[in-house]
Short mmCIF file of C-alpha atoms in Angstrom, two decimals:
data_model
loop_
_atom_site.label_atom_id
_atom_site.label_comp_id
_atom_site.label_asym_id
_atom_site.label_seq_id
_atom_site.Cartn_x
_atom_site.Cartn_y
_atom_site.Cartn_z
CA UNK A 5 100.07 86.99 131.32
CA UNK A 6 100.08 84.77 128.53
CA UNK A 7 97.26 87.18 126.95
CA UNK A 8 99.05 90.06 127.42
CA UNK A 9 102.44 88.67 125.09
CA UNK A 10 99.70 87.22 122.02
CA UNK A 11 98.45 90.74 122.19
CA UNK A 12 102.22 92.61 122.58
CA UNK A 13 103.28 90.18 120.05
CA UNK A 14 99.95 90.75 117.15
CA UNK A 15 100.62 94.53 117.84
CA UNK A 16 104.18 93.85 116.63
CA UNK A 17 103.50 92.19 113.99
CA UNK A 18 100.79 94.91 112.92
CA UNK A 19 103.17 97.43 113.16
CA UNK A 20 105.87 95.24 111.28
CA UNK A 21 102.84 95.09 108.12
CA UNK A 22 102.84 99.04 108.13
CA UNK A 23 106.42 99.74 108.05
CA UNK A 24 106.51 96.03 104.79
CA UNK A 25 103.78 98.39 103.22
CA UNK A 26 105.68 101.72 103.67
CA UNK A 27 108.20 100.15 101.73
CA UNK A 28 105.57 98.21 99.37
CA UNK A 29 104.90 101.97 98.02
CA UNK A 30 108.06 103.87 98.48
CA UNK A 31 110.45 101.04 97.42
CA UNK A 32 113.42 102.46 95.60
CA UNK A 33 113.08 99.52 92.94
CA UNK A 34 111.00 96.27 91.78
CA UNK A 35 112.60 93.82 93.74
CA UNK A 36 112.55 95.99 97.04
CA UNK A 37 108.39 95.57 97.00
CA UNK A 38 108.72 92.43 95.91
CA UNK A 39 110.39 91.53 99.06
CA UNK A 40 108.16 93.79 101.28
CA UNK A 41 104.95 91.93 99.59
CA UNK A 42 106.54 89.02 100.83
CA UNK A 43 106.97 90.27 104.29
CA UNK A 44 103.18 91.29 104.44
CA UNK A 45 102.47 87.28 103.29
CA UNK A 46 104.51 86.25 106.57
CA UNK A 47 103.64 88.74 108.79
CA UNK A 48 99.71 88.13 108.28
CA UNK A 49 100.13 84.24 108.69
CA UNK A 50 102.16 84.61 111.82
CA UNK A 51 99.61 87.23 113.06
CA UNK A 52 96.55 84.92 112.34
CA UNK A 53 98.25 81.75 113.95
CA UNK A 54 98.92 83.85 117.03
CA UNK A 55 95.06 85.24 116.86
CA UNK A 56 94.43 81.78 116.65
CA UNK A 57 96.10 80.88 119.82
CA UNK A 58 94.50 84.13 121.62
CA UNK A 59 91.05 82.41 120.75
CA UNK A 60 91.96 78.74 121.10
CA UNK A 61 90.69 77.74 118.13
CA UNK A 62 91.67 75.98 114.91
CA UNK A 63 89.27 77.58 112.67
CA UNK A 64 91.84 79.86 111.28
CA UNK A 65 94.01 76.61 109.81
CA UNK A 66 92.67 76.82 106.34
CA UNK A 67 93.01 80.47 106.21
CA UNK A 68 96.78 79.98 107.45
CA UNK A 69 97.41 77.70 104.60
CA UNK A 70 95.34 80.09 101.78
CA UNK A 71 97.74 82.58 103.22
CA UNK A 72 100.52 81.06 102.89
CA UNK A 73 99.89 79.27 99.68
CA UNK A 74 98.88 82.63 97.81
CA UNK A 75 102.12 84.65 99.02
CA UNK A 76 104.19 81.58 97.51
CA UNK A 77 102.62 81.67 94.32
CA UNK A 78 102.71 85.98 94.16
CA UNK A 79 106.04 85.68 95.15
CA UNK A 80 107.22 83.18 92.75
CA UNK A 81 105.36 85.13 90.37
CA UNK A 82 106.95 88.52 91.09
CA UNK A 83 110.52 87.09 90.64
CA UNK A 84 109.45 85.01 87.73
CA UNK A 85 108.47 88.52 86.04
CA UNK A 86 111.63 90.72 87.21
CA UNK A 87 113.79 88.10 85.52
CA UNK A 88 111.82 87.60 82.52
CA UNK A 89 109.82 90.17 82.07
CA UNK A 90 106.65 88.12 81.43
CA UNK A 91 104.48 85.63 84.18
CA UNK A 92 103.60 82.74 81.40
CA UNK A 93 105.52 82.46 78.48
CA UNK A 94 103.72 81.31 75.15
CA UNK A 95 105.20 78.84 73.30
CA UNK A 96 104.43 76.81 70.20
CA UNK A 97 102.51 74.40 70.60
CA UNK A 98 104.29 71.68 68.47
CA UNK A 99 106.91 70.59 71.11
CA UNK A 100 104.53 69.67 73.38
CA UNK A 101 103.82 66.18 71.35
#
């Protein structure tokens, strides 16, 4: 039984990923794929934690935390660029003394 819900529950969250990357390429503005990118970052690390319980193992720890550590940074990266308009900002170098 318990096989039967990881599986339901994966096929979920695959079909969750297609309808975050329908909206990934149709999104009506910047901040609307922005979100769904960020969807696609959850949805993948809750779908590799439950293939992880499916298989009982913990091999798929580190690649829960590269997961989860590469959709903060994209995220923060996204917003960081819809408010600014630039990722990393150059400034002079003389106030950093």
């Amino acid at each position: 039984m318990i096989h039967f819900i990881l599986m339901l529950s994966i096929t979920i969250m695959a079909l969750a990923i297609g309808v975050c990357a329908w909206r990934l390429v149709k999104g009506p503005s910047l901040p609307d794929r922005v979100a769904a990118l960020d969807t696609i970052g959850i949805n993948l690390l809750a779908m590799v934690a439950v293939l992880s319980v499916f298989l009982q193992t913990q091999a798929f720890i580190e690649i829960i935390l590269l997961i989860g550590i590469l959709s903060f940074i994209g995220t923060t990266a996204f917003a960081r660029y819809i408010e600014r308009g630039v990722v990393l900002e150059h400034g002079n170098d003389q106030d950093c003394r």
